[in-house]
Amino acid sequence: TDGDDHRNLGDTHLHTLNSDGHLHQYELIERCKKLGLDYIIITDHNYDTVEKSYSSDGLLVIKGQEVTGDNGHVNIWGENVGFKPPYDLSNLHAYKKIAAKAKKNGATISVNHPFCSNCGFLLDLDDMPMDCVEVWNTIQHSDNIKNLNWWVDKLNHGIKIGAVGGSDFHRDYAKLDMLARPTTVTLAKSNTPDDILAALREGRSVVTNRPETSMIYLSVEGAQLGDTIKLNDNSFLVGDCRVTKLLPGHTLKIFNNNEVVYEHKAYFPEKEHNAVFEIRNKGYIRAQIDYDFTPALKKVYTEVEKRFLKGSGDVPTFFWAFTNPIWID
């Protein structure tokens, strides 16, 4: 917990048999319970599988829908879209009309995998209204780095957009469990739809590789993720970052805007790592854990990237977890 807030593990992007998923709604829910998730958002394509958000033995199941067209995919969370499918998604005006209606109904809007090689957002992303952007979609791959870079550019311009992750779960592949990869961990007042969605919109969340892995706890003199704290002239603030389950070869980086103000690489498993650092520039603070593939995994990834993502096969440095920012005014 952080003050009166609770950390809630969840998956924001899930599909069932009602669109192109391979599990029944209740099969999916039982698997999420076994993973220890606190909330999920079921987002079938152009269909409301969940008519009203509810709790299933402590697992919060939030109403959602992935508005899906050739020009891009947009998640509508919490309330009705406001239109009946088939939707007109022929141009940006049509997307904005749907987003405005859903927002009026009280929904939260998230643009999904905007730089996906196969189904990205093909219109003017900078002009698309959104509360959140899905920076991390499914297991890690190079398109997510493009998503992250776009989001960071927005942060650098003072634009506040909540960054989320979603497994986009349809089914498992071979022996690879795809559910809750990644996991979005919210700092919410409670595990209710209103509080979870508010935390996502306000950037009070951490995205990490899976439920049981590394977690980042970032604060600045009492300010938590999504908060704003004042930086007086000719002075500095002191930040604190605690990371649990830091893995060998993984590097913790703490950014004050684009400047790395703290860096630590783990050479053996670290149950906990604590960092204290100074902040001297207005803007924001955020934390990220980076890693590189082993040579064997690089060979596998190169082939996968070429086959499924139309990529060059170059293997970049990936991120294992990241926080939304604390704003420095």
mmCIF file with all atom_site columns, N, CA and C in Angstrom, residues 226-297:
data_model
loop_
_atom_site.group_PDB
_atom_site.id
_atom_site.type_symbol
_atom_site.label_atom_id
_atom_site.label_alt_id
_atom_site.label_comp_id
_atom_site.label_asym_id
_atom_site.label_entity_id
_atom_site.label_seq_id
_atom_site.pdbx_PDB_ins_code
_atom_site.Cartn_x
_atom_site.Cartn_y
_atom_site.Cartn_z
_atom_site.occupancy
_atom_site.B_iso_or_equiv
_atom_site.pdbx_formal_charge
_atom_site.auth_seq_id
_atom_site.auth_comp_id
_atom_site.auth_asym_id
_atom_site.auth_atom_id
_atom_site.pdbx_PDB_model_num
ATOM 1   N N  . GLY A 1 226 ? 1.532  10.012  -10.600 1.00 0.00 ? 226 GLY A N  1
ATOM 2   C CA . GLY A 1 226 ? 0.395  10.822  -10.995 1.00 0.00 ? 226 GLY A CA 1
ATOM 3   C C  . GLY A 1 226 ? 0.286  12.142  -10.266 1.00 0.00 ? 226 GLY A C  1
ATOM 4   N N  . ASP A 1 227 ? 1.001  12.288  -9.136  1.00 0.00 ? 227 ASP A N  1
ATOM 5   C CA . ASP A 1 227 ? 0.965  13.536  -8.366  1.00 0.00 ? 227 ASP A CA 1
ATOM 6   C C  . ASP A 1 227 ? 1.860  14.591  -9.000  1.00 0.00 ? 227 ASP A C  1
ATOM 7   N N  . THR A 1 228 ? 1.652  15.825  -8.569  1.00 0.00 ? 228 THR A N  1
ATOM 8   C CA . THR A 1 228 ? 2.512  16.944  -8.940  1.00 0.00 ? 228 THR A CA 1
ATOM 9   C C  . THR A 1 228 ? 3.104  17.538  -7.666  1.00 0.00 ? 228 THR A C  1
ATOM 10  N N  . ILE A 1 229 ? 4.407  17.799  -7.672  1.00 0.00 ? 229 ILE A N  1
ATOM 11  C CA . ILE A 1 229 ? 5.087  18.377  -6.525  1.00 0.00 ? 229 ILE A CA 1
ATOM 12  C C  . ILE A 1 229 ? 5.887  19.590  -6.991  1.00 0.00 ? 229 ILE A C  1
ATOM 13  N N  . LYS A 1 230 ? 5.964  20.594  -6.149  1.00 0.00 ? 230 LYS A N  1
ATOM 14  C CA . LYS A 1 230 ? 6.626  21.847  -6.502  1.00 0.00 ? 230 LYS A CA 1
ATOM 15  C C  . LYS A 1 230 ? 8.148  21.738  -6.353  1.00 0.00 ? 230 LYS A C  1
ATOM 16  N N  . LEU A 1 231 ? 8.863  22.318  -7.301  1.00 0.00 ? 231 LEU A N  1
ATOM 17  C CA . LEU A 1 231 ? 10.315 22.475  -7.221  1.00 0.00 ? 231 LEU A CA 1
ATOM 18  C C  . LEU A 1 231 ? 10.604 23.960  -7.122  1.00 0.00 ? 231 LEU A C  1
ATOM 19  N N  . ASN A 1 232 ? 11.037 24.391  -5.942  1.00 0.00 ? 232 ASN A N  1
ATOM 20  C CA . ASN A 1 232 ? 11.342 25.811  -5.760  1.00 0.00 ? 232 ASN A CA 1
ATOM 21  C C  . ASN A 1 232 ? 12.611 26.196  -6.522  1.00 0.00 ? 232 ASN A C  1
ATOM 22  N N  . ASP A 1 233 ? 12.722 27.460  -6.868  1.00 0.00 ? 233 ASP A N  1
ATOM 23  C CA . ASP A 1 233 ? 13.903 27.942  -7.594  1.00 0.00 ? 233 ASP A CA 1
ATOM 24  C C  . ASP A 1 233 ? 15.171 27.707  -6.777  1.00 0.00 ? 233 ASP A C  1
ATOM 25  N N  . ASN A 1 234 ? 16.250 27.352  -7.488  1.00 0.00 ? 234 ASN A N  1
ATOM 26  C CA . ASN A 1 234 ? 17.567 27.155  -6.867  1.00 0.00 ? 234 ASN A CA 1
ATOM 27  C C  . ASN A 1 234 ? 17.552 26.100  -5.761  1.00 0.00 ? 234 ASN A C  1
ATOM 28  N N  . SER A 1 235 ? 16.733 25.087  -5.930  1.00 0.00 ? 235 SER A N  1
ATOM 29  C CA . SER A 1 235 ? 16.697 24.016  -4.931  1.00 0.00 ? 235 SER A CA 1
ATOM 30  C C  . SER A 1 235 ? 16.530 22.681  -5.638  1.00 0.00 ? 235 SER A C  1
ATOM 31  N N  . PHE A 1 236 ? 16.411 21.617  -4.863  1.00 0.00 ? 236 PHE A N  1
ATOM 32  C CA . PHE A 1 236 ? 16.219 20.302  -5.450  1.00 0.00 ? 236 PHE A CA 1
ATOM 33  C C  . PHE A 1 236 ? 15.287 19.491  -4.562  1.00 0.00 ? 236 PHE A C  1
ATOM 34  N N  . LEU A 1 237 ? 14.761 18.422  -5.130  1.00 0.00 ? 237 LEU A N  1
ATOM 35  C CA . LEU A 1 237 ? 13.922 17.476  -4.404  1.00 0.00 ? 237 LEU A CA 1
ATOM 36  C C  . LEU A 1 237 ? 14.675 16.159  -4.279  1.00 0.00 ? 237 LEU A C  1
ATOM 37  N N  . VAL A 1 238 ? 14.283 15.355  -3.310  1.00 0.00 ? 238 VAL A N  1
ATOM 38  C CA . VAL A 1 238 ? 14.892 14.046  -3.114  1.00 0.00 ? 238 VAL A CA 1
ATOM 39  C C  . VAL A 1 238 ? 13.863 12.964  -3.447  1.00 0.00 ? 238 VAL A C  1
ATOM 40  N N  . GLY A 1 239 ? 14.244 12.101  -4.365  1.00 0.00 ? 239 GLY A N  1
ATOM 41  C CA . GLY A 1 239 ? 13.382 11.003  -4.767  1.00 0.00 ? 239 GLY A CA 1
ATOM 42  C C  . GLY A 1 239 ? 13.821 9.685   -4.161  1.00 0.00 ? 239 GLY A C  1
ATOM 43  N N  . ASP A 1 240 ? 12.887 8.759   -4.076  1.00 0.00 ? 240 ASP A N  1
ATOM 44  C CA . ASP A 1 240 ? 13.162 7.436   -3.521  1.00 0.00 ? 240 ASP A CA 1
ATOM 45  C C  . ASP A 1 240 ? 12.538 6.391   -4.435  1.00 0.00 ? 240 ASP A C  1
ATOM 46  N N  . CYS A 1 241 ? 13.290 5.351   -4.725  1.00 0.00 ? 241 CYS A N  1
ATOM 47  C CA . CYS A 1 241 ? 12.775 4.279   -5.578  1.00 0.00 ? 241 CYS A CA 1
ATOM 48  C C  . CYS A 1 241 ? 13.173 2.929   -4.978  1.00 0.00 ? 241 CYS A C  1
ATOM 49  N N  . ARG A 1 242 ? 12.186 2.089   -4.740  1.00 0.00 ? 242 ARG A N  1
ATOM 50  C CA . ARG A 1 242 ? 12.422 0.727   -4.256  1.00 0.00 ? 242 ARG A CA 1
ATOM 51  C C  . ARG A 1 242 ? 11.955 -0.245  -5.329  1.00 0.00 ? 242 ARG A C  1
ATOM 52  N N  . VAL A 1 243 ? 12.819 -1.175  -5.679  1.00 0.00 ? 243 VAL A N  1
ATOM 53  C CA . VAL A 1 243 ? 12.486 -2.188  -6.680  1.00 0.00 ? 243 VAL A CA 1
ATOM 54  C C  . VAL A 1 243 ? 12.584 -3.560  -6.028  1.00 0.00 ? 243 VAL A C  1
ATOM 55  N N  . THR A 1 244 ? 11.577 -4.377  -6.245  1.00 0.00 ? 244 THR A N  1
ATOM 56  C CA . THR A 1 244 ? 11.617 -5.747  -5.750  1.00 0.00 ? 244 THR A CA 1
ATOM 57  C C  . THR A 1 244 ? 11.834 -6.709  -6.915  1.00 0.00 ? 244 THR A C  1
ATOM 58  N N  . LYS A 1 245 ? 12.510 -7.812  -6.618  1.00 0.00 ? 245 LYS A N  1
ATOM 59  C CA . LYS A 1 245 ? 12.754 -8.874  -7.594  1.00 0.00 ? 245 LYS A CA 1
ATOM 60  C C  . LYS A 1 245 ? 13.466 -8.369  -8.842  1.00 0.00 ? 245 LYS A C  1
ATOM 61  N N  . LEU A 1 246 ? 14.551 -7.645  -8.633  1.00 0.00 ? 246 LEU A N  1
ATOM 62  C CA . LEU A 1 246 ? 15.368 -7.187  -9.760  1.00 0.00 ? 246 LEU A CA 1
ATOM 63  C C  . LEU A 1 246 ? 16.218 -8.359  -10.242 1.00 0.00 ? 246 LEU A C  1
ATOM 64  N N  . LEU A 1 247 ? 16.149 -8.652  -11.533 1.00 0.00 ? 247 LEU A N  1
ATOM 65  C CA . LEU A 1 247 ? 16.754 -9.855  -12.083 1.00 0.00 ? 247 LEU A CA 1
ATOM 66  C C  . LEU A 1 247 ? 18.154 -9.595  -12.638 1.00 0.00 ? 247 LEU A C  1
ATOM 67  N N  . PRO A 1 248 ? 18.997 -10.626 -12.689 1.00 0.00 ? 248 PRO A N  1
ATOM 68  C CA . PRO A 1 248 ? 20.354 -10.460 -13.235 1.00 0.00 ? 248 PRO A CA 1
ATOM 69  C C  . PRO A 1 248 ? 20.324 -9.935  -14.663 1.00 0.00 ? 248 PRO A C  1
ATOM 70  N N  . GLY A 1 249 ? 21.185 -8.953  -14.938 1.00 0.00 ? 249 GLY A N  1
ATOM 71  C CA . GLY A 1 249 ? 21.243 -8.373  -16.274 1.00 0.00 ? 249 GLY A CA 1
ATOM 72  C C  . GLY A 1 249 ? 20.240 -7.260  -16.507 1.00 0.00 ? 249 GLY A C  1
ATOM 73  N N  . HIS A 1 250 ? 19.352 -7.024  -15.546 1.00 0.00 ? 250 HIS A N  1
ATOM 74  C CA . HIS A 1 250 ? 18.364 -5.959  -15.682 1.00 0.00 ? 250 HIS A CA 1
ATOM 75  C C  . HIS A 1 250 ? 18.906 -4.666  -15.084 1.00 0.00 ? 250 HIS A C  1
ATOM 76  N N  . THR A 1 251 ? 18.563 -3.548  -15.712 1.00 0.00 ? 251 THR A N  1
ATOM 77  C CA . THR A 1 251 ? 19.086 -2.246  -15.303 1.00 0.00 ? 251 THR A CA 1
ATOM 78  C C  . THR A 1 251 ? 17.952 -1.310  -14.939 1.00 0.00 ? 251 THR A C  1
ATOM 79  N N  . LEU A 1 252 ? 17.996 -0.796  -13.718 1.00 0.00 ? 252 LEU A N  1
ATOM 80  C CA . LEU A 1 252 ? 17.046 0.219   -13.277 1.00 0.00 ? 252 LEU A CA 1
ATOM 81  C C  . LEU A 1 252 ? 17.548 1.585   -13.727 1.00 0.00 ? 252 LEU A C  1
ATOM 82  N N  . LYS A 1 253 ? 16.681 2.350   -14.400 1.00 0.00 ? 253 LYS A N  1
ATOM 83  C CA . LYS A 1 253 ? 17.012 3.717   -14.796 1.00 0.00 ? 253 LYS A CA 1
ATOM 84  C C  . LYS A 1 253 ? 15.918 4.648   -14.281 1.00 0.00 ? 253 LYS A C  1
ATOM 85  N N  . ILE A 1 254 ? 16.347 5.765   -13.708 1.00 0.00 ? 254 ILE A N  1
ATOM 86  C CA . ILE A 1 254 ? 15.401 6.776   -13.257 1.00 0.00 ? 254 ILE A CA 1
ATOM 87  C C  . ILE A 1 254 ? 15.651 8.037   -14.064 1.00 0.00 ? 254 ILE A C  1
ATOM 88  N N  . PHE A 1 255 ? 14.593 8.533   -14.683 1.00 0.00 ? 255 PHE A N  1
ATOM 89  C CA . PHE A 1 255 ? 14.691 9.668   -15.604 1.00 0.00 ? 255 PHE A CA 1
ATOM 90  C C  . PHE A 1 255 ? 14.103 10.923  -14.972 1.00 0.00 ? 255 PHE A C  1
ATOM 91  N N  . ASN A 1 256 ? 14.843 12.026  -15.070 1.00 0.00 ? 256 ASN A N  1
ATOM 92  C CA . ASN A 1 256 ? 14.286 13.357  -14.846 1.00 0.00 ? 256 ASN A CA 1
ATOM 93  C C  . ASN A 1 256 ? 14.177 13.971  -16.238 1.00 0.00 ? 256 ASN A C  1
ATOM 94  N N  . ASN A 1 257 ? 12.999 13.910  -16.808 1.00 0.00 ? 257 ASN A N  1
ATOM 95  C CA . ASN A 1 257 ? 12.791 14.185  -18.231 1.00 0.00 ? 257 ASN A CA 1
ATOM 96  C C  . ASN A 1 257 ? 13.620 13.162  -19.015 1.00 0.00 ? 257 ASN A C  1
ATOM 97  N N  . ASN A 1 258 ? 14.480 13.585  -19.931 1.00 0.00 ? 258 ASN A N  1
ATOM 98  C CA . ASN A 1 258 ? 15.275 12.621  -20.701 1.00 0.00 ? 258 ASN A CA 1
ATOM 99  C C  . ASN A 1 258 ? 16.617 12.290  -20.057 1.00 0.00 ? 258 ASN A C  1
ATOM 100 N N  . GLU A 1 259 ? 16.931 12.937  -18.951 1.00 0.00 ? 259 GLU A N  1
ATOM 101 C CA . GLU A 1 259 ? 18.213 12.712  -18.288 1.00 0.00 ? 259 GLU A CA 1
ATOM 102 C C  . GLU A 1 259 ? 18.113 11.556  -17.295 1.00 0.00 ? 259 GLU A C  1
ATOM 103 N N  . VAL A 1 260 ? 19.045 10.628  -17.374 1.00 0.00 ? 260 VAL A N  1
ATOM 104 C CA . VAL A 1 260 ? 19.107 9.535   -16.403 1.00 0.00 ? 260 VAL A CA 1
ATOM 105 C C  . VAL A 1 260 ? 19.804 10.060  -15.158 1.00 0.00 ? 260 VAL A C  1
ATOM 106 N N  . VAL A 1 261 ? 19.083 10.114  -14.032 1.00 0.00 ? 261 VAL A N  1
ATOM 107 C CA . VAL A 1 261 ? 19.652 10.660  -12.794 1.00 0.00 ? 261 VAL A CA 1
ATOM 108 C C  . VAL A 1 261 ? 20.074 9.545   -11.841 1.00 0.00 ? 261 VAL A C  1
ATOM 109 N N  . TYR A 1 262 ? 19.719 8.315   -12.173 1.00 0.00 ? 262 TYR A N  1
ATOM 110 C CA . TYR A 1 262 ? 20.163 7.174   -11.362 1.00 0.00 ? 262 TYR A CA 1
ATOM 111 C C  . TYR A 1 262 ? 20.139 5.935   -12.252 1.00 0.00 ? 262 TYR A C  1
ATOM 112 N N  . GLU A 1 263 ? 21.163 5.092   -12.133 1.00 0.00 ? 263 GLU A N  1
ATOM 113 C CA . GLU A 1 263 ? 21.227 3.857   -12.922 1.00 0.00 ? 263 GLU A CA 1
ATOM 114 C C  . GLU A 1 263 ? 21.897 2.764   -12.091 1.00 0.00 ? 263 GLU A C  1
ATOM 115 N N  . HIS A 1 264 ? 21.323 1.579   -12.144 1.00 0.00 ? 264 HIS A N  1
ATOM 116 C CA . HIS A 1 264 ? 21.885 0.446   -11.397 1.00 0.00 ? 264 HIS A CA 1
ATOM 117 C C  . HIS A 1 264 ? 21.614 -0.839  -12.167 1.00 0.00 ? 264 HIS A C  1
ATOM 118 N N  . LYS A 1 265 ? 22.666 -1.612  -12.454 1.00 0.00 ? 265 LYS A N  1
ATOM 119 C CA . LYS A 1 265 ? 22.530 -2.901  -13.120 1.00 0.00 ? 265 LYS A CA 1
ATOM 120 C C  . LYS A 1 265 ? 22.708 -4.022  -12.108 1.00 0.00 ? 265 LYS A C  1
ATOM 121 N N  . ALA A 1 266 ? 21.812 -5.000  -12.156 1.00 0.00 ? 266 ALA A N  1
ATOM 122 C CA . ALA A 1 266 ? 21.893 -6.144  -11.248 1.00 0.00 ? 266 ALA A CA 1
ATOM 123 C C  . ALA A 1 266 ? 22.729 -7.248  -11.903 1.00 0.00 ? 266 ALA A C  1
ATOM 124 N N  . TYR A 1 267 ? 23.685 -7.785  -11.165 1.00 0.00 ? 267 TYR A N  1
ATOM 125 C CA . TYR A 1 267 ? 24.515 -8.880  -11.655 1.00 0.00 ? 267 TYR A CA 1
ATOM 126 C C  . TYR A 1 267 ? 24.154 -10.208 -11.001 1.00 0.00 ? 267 TYR A C  1
ATOM 127 N N  . PHE A 1 268 ? 23.225 -10.157 -10.054 1.00 0.00 ? 268 PHE A N  1
ATOM 128 C CA . PHE A 1 268 ? 22.691 -11.346 -9.408  1.00 0.00 ? 268 PHE A CA 1
ATOM 129 C C  . PHE A 1 268 ? 21.276 -10.994 -8.951  1.00 0.00 ? 268 PHE A C  1
ATOM 130 N N  . PRO A 1 269 ? 20.440 -11.976 -8.653  1.00 0.00 ? 269 PRO A N  1
ATOM 131 C CA . PRO A 1 269 ? 19.072 -11.655 -8.227  1.00 0.00 ? 269 PRO A CA 1
ATOM 132 C C  . PRO A 1 269 ? 19.071 -10.779 -6.970  1.00 0.00 ? 269 PRO A C  1
ATOM 133 N N  . GLU A 1 270 ? 18.334 -9.690  -7.025  1.00 0.00 ? 270 GLU A N  1
ATOM 134 C CA . GLU A 1 270 ? 18.231 -8.792  -5.884  1.00 0.00 ? 270 GLU A CA 1
ATOM 135 C C  . GLU A 1 270 ? 16.793 -8.782  -5.390  1.00 0.00 ? 270 GLU A C  1
ATOM 136 N N  . LYS A 1 271 ? 16.594 -9.275  -4.183  1.00 0.00 ? 271 LYS A N  1
ATOM 137 C CA . LYS A 1 271 ? 15.257 -9.297  -3.604  1.00 0.00 ? 271 LYS A CA 1
ATOM 138 C C  . LYS A 1 271 ? 14.686 -7.896  -3.509  1.00 0.00 ? 271 LYS A C  1
ATOM 139 N N  . GLU A 1 272 ? 15.566 -6.939  -3.198  1.00 0.00 ? 272 GLU A N  1
ATOM 140 C CA . GLU A 1 272 ? 15.143 -5.546  -3.095  1.00 0.00 ? 272 GLU A CA 1
ATOM 141 C C  . GLU A 1 272 ? 16.326 -4.640  -3.377  1.00 0.00 ? 272 GLU A C  1
ATOM 142 N N  . HIS A 1 273 ? 16.064 -3.574  -4.109  1.00 0.00 ? 273 HIS A N  1
ATOM 143 C CA . HIS A 1 273 ? 17.085 -2.552  -4.345  1.00 0.00 ? 273 HIS A CA 1
ATOM 144 C C  . HIS A 1 273 ? 16.470 -1.198  -4.035  1.00 0.00 ? 273 HIS A C  1
ATOM 145 N N  . ASN A 1 274 ? 17.207 -0.369  -3.299  1.00 0.00 ? 274 ASN A N  1
ATOM 146 C CA . ASN A 1 274 ? 16.730 0.958   -2.919  1.00 0.00 ? 274 ASN A CA 1
ATOM 147 C C  . ASN A 1 274 ? 17.635 2.031   -3.498  1.00 0.00 ? 274 ASN A C  1
ATOM 148 N N  . ALA A 1 275 ? 17.018 3.046   -4.066  1.00 0.00 ? 275 ALA A N  1
ATOM 149 C CA . ALA A 1 275 ? 17.760 4.154   -4.668  1.00 0.00 ? 275 ALA A CA 1
ATOM 150 C C  . ALA A 1 275 ? 17.261 5.470   -4.088  1.00 0.00 ? 275 ALA A C  1
ATOM 151 N N  . VAL A 1 276 ? 18.182 6.368   -3.827  1.00 0.00 ? 276 VAL A N  1
ATOM 152 C CA . VAL A 1 276 ? 17.870 7.737   -3.427  1.00 0.00 ? 276 VAL A CA 1
ATOM 153 C C  . VAL A 1 276 ? 18.580 8.661   -4.412  1.00 0.00 ? 276 VAL A C  1
ATOM 154 N N  . PHE A 1 277 ? 17.891 9.682   -4.890  1.00 0.00 ? 277 PHE A N  1
ATOM 155 C CA . PHE A 1 277 ? 18.451 10.518  -5.948  1.00 0.00 ? 277 PHE A CA 1
ATOM 156 C C  . PHE A 1 277 ? 17.916 11.937  -5.831  1.00 0.00 ? 277 PHE A C  1
ATOM 157 N N  . GLU A 1 278 ? 18.634 12.883  -6.458  1.00 0.00 ? 278 GLU A N  1
ATOM 158 C CA . GLU A 1 278 ? 18.222 14.277  -6.454  1.00 0.00 ? 278 GLU A CA 1
ATOM 159 C C  . GLU A 1 278 ? 17.522 14.640  -7.761  1.00 0.00 ? 278 GLU A C  1
ATOM 160 N N  . ILE A 1 279 ? 16.561 15.549  -7.659  1.00 0.00 ? 279 ILE A N  1
ATOM 161 C CA . ILE A 1 279 ? 15.825 16.056  -8.816  1.00 0.00 ? 279 ILE A CA 1
ATOM 162 C C  . ILE A 1 279 ? 16.031 17.559  -8.861  1.00 0.00 ? 279 ILE A C  1
ATOM 163 N N  . ARG A 1 280 ? 16.572 18.041  -9.966  1.00 0.00 ? 280 ARG A N  1
ATOM 164 C CA . ARG A 1 280 ? 16.892 19.465  -10.060 1.00 0.00 ? 280 ARG A CA 1
ATOM 165 C C  . ARG A 1 280 ? 16.161 20.160  -11.207 1.00 0.00 ? 280 ARG A C  1
ATOM 166 N N  . ASN A 1 281 ? 15.423 19.408  -12.031 1.00 0.00 ? 281 ASN A N  1
ATOM 167 C CA . ASN A 1 281 ? 14.759 20.011  -13.188 1.00 0.00 ? 281 ASN A CA 1
ATOM 168 C C  . ASN A 1 281 ? 13.255 19.814  -13.135 1.00 0.00 ? 281 ASN A C  1
ATOM 169 N N  . LYS A 1 282 ? 12.521 20.841  -13.491 1.00 0.00 ? 282 LYS A N  1
ATOM 170 C CA . LYS A 1 282 ? 11.074 20.728  -13.612 1.00 0.00 ? 282 LYS A CA 1
ATOM 171 C C  . LYS A 1 282 ? 10.730 19.804  -14.774 1.00 0.00 ? 282 LYS A C  1
ATOM 172 N N  . GLY A 1 283 ? 9.565  19.237  -14.734 1.00 0.00 ? 283 GLY A N  1
ATOM 173 C CA . GLY A 1 283 ? 9.122  18.304  -15.766 1.00 0.00 ? 283 GLY A CA 1
ATOM 174 C C  . GLY A 1 283 ? 8.498  17.085  -15.128 1.00 0.00 ? 283 GLY A C  1
ATOM 175 N N  . TYR A 1 284 ? 9.267  15.997  -15.078 1.00 0.00 ? 284 TYR A N  1
ATOM 176 C CA . TYR A 1 284 ? 8.730  14.773  -14.482 1.00 0.00 ? 284 TYR A CA 1
ATOM 177 C C  . TYR A 1 284 ? 9.868  13.837  -14.087 1.00 0.00 ? 284 TYR A C  1
ATOM 178 N N  . ILE A 1 285 ? 9.500  12.862  -13.275 1.00 0.00 ? 285 ILE A N  1
ATOM 179 C CA . ILE A 1 285 ? 10.373 11.749  -12.894 1.00 0.00 ? 285 ILE A CA 1
ATOM 180 C C  . ILE A 1 285 ? 9.639  10.470  -13.243 1.00 0.00 ? 285 ILE A C  1
ATOM 181 N N  . ARG A 1 286 ? 10.349 9.506   -13.804 1.00 0.00 ? 286 ARG A N  1
ATOM 182 C CA . ARG A 1 286 ? 9.782  8.185   -14.022 1.00 0.00 ? 286 ARG A CA 1
ATOM 183 C C  . ARG A 1 286 ? 10.891 7.155   -13.912 1.00 0.00 ? 286 ARG A C  1
ATOM 184 N N  . ALA A 1 287 ? 10.517 5.899   -13.713 1.00 0.00 ? 287 ALA A N  1
ATOM 185 C CA . ALA A 1 287 ? 11.507 4.818   -13.582 1.00 0.00 ? 287 ALA A CA 1
ATOM 186 C C  . ALA A 1 287 ? 11.202 3.721   -14.589 1.00 0.00 ? 287 ALA A C  1
ATOM 187 N N  . GLN A 1 288 ? 12.263 3.007   -14.986 1.00 0.00 ? 288 GLN A N  1
ATOM 188 C CA . GLN A 1 288 ? 12.139 1.961   -16.004 1.00 0.00 ? 288 GLN A CA 1
ATOM 189 C C  . GLN A 1 288 ? 13.202 0.902   -15.760 1.00 0.00 ? 288 GLN A C  1
ATOM 190 N N  . ILE A 1 289 ? 12.859 -0.349  -16.005 1.00 0.00 ? 289 ILE A N  1
ATOM 191 C CA . ILE A 1 289 ? 13.826 -1.448  -15.941 1.00 0.00 ? 289 ILE A CA 1
ATOM 192 C C  . ILE A 1 289 ? 14.048 -1.955  -17.359 1.00 0.00 ? 289 ILE A C  1
ATOM 193 N N  . ASP A 1 290 ? 15.296 -1.933  -17.825 1.00 0.00 ? 290 ASP A N  1
ATOM 194 C CA . ASP A 1 290 ? 15.651 -2.388  -19.168 1.00 0.00 ? 290 ASP A CA 1
ATOM 195 C C  . ASP A 1 290 ? 16.413 -3.704  -19.104 1.00 0.00 ? 290 ASP A C  1
ATOM 196 N N  . TYR A 1 291 ? 16.412 -4.432  -20.227 1.00 0.00 ? 291 TYR A N  1
ATOM 197 C CA . TYR A 1 291 ? 17.174 -5.683  -20.302 1.00 0.00 ? 291 TYR A CA 1
ATOM 198 C C  . TYR A 1 291 ? 17.459 -6.022  -21.757 1.00 0.00 ? 291 TYR A C  1
ATOM 199 N N  . ASP A 1 292 ? 18.436 -6.899  -21.957 1.00 0.00 ? 292 ASP A N  1
ATOM 200 C CA . ASP A 1 292 ? 18.782 -7.410  -23.284 1.00 0.00 ? 292 ASP A CA 1
ATOM 201 C C  . ASP A 1 292 ? 18.578 -8.920  -23.314 1.00 0.00 ? 292 ASP A C  1
ATOM 202 N N  . PHE A 1 293 ? 18.215 -9.419  -24.478 1.00 0.00 ? 293 PHE A N  1
ATOM 203 C CA . PHE A 1 293 ? 18.090 -10.865 -24.651 1.00 0.00 ? 293 PHE A CA 1
ATOM 204 C C  . PHE A 1 293 ? 19.458 -11.546 -24.601 1.00 0.00 ? 293 PHE A C  1
ATOM 205 N N  . THR A 1 294 ? 19.454 -12.804 -24.190 1.00 0.00 ? 294 THR A N  1
ATOM 206 C CA . THR A 1 294 ? 20.655 -13.631 -24.311 1.00 0.00 ? 294 THR A CA 1
ATOM 207 C C  . THR A 1 294 ? 20.896 -13.933 -25.785 1.00 0.00 ? 294 THR A C  1
ATOM 208 N N  . PRO A 1 295 ? 22.119 -14.334 -26.168 1.00 0.00 ? 295 PRO A N  1
ATOM 209 C CA . PRO A 1 295 ? 22.391 -14.648 -27.582 1.00 0.00 ? 295 PRO A CA 1
ATOM 210 C C  . PRO A 1 295 ? 21.425 -15.680 -28.164 1.00 0.00 ? 295 PRO A C  1
ATOM 211 N N  . ALA A 1 296 ? 21.071 -16.709 -27.387 1.00 0.00 ? 296 ALA A N  1
ATOM 212 C CA . ALA A 1 296 ? 20.153 -17.740 -27.896 1.00 0.00 ? 296 ALA A CA 1
ATOM 213 C C  . ALA A 1 296 ? 18.768 -17.158 -28.168 1.00 0.00 ? 296 ALA A C  1
ATOM 214 N N  . LEU A 1 297 ? 18.278 -16.330 -27.243 1.00 0.00 ? 297 LEU A N  1
ATOM 215 C CA . LEU A 1 297 ? 16.966 -15.716 -27.439 1.00 0.00 ? 297 LEU A CA 1
ATOM 216 C C  . LEU A 1 297 ? 16.972 -14.700 -28.581 1.00 0.00 ? 297 LEU A C  1
#
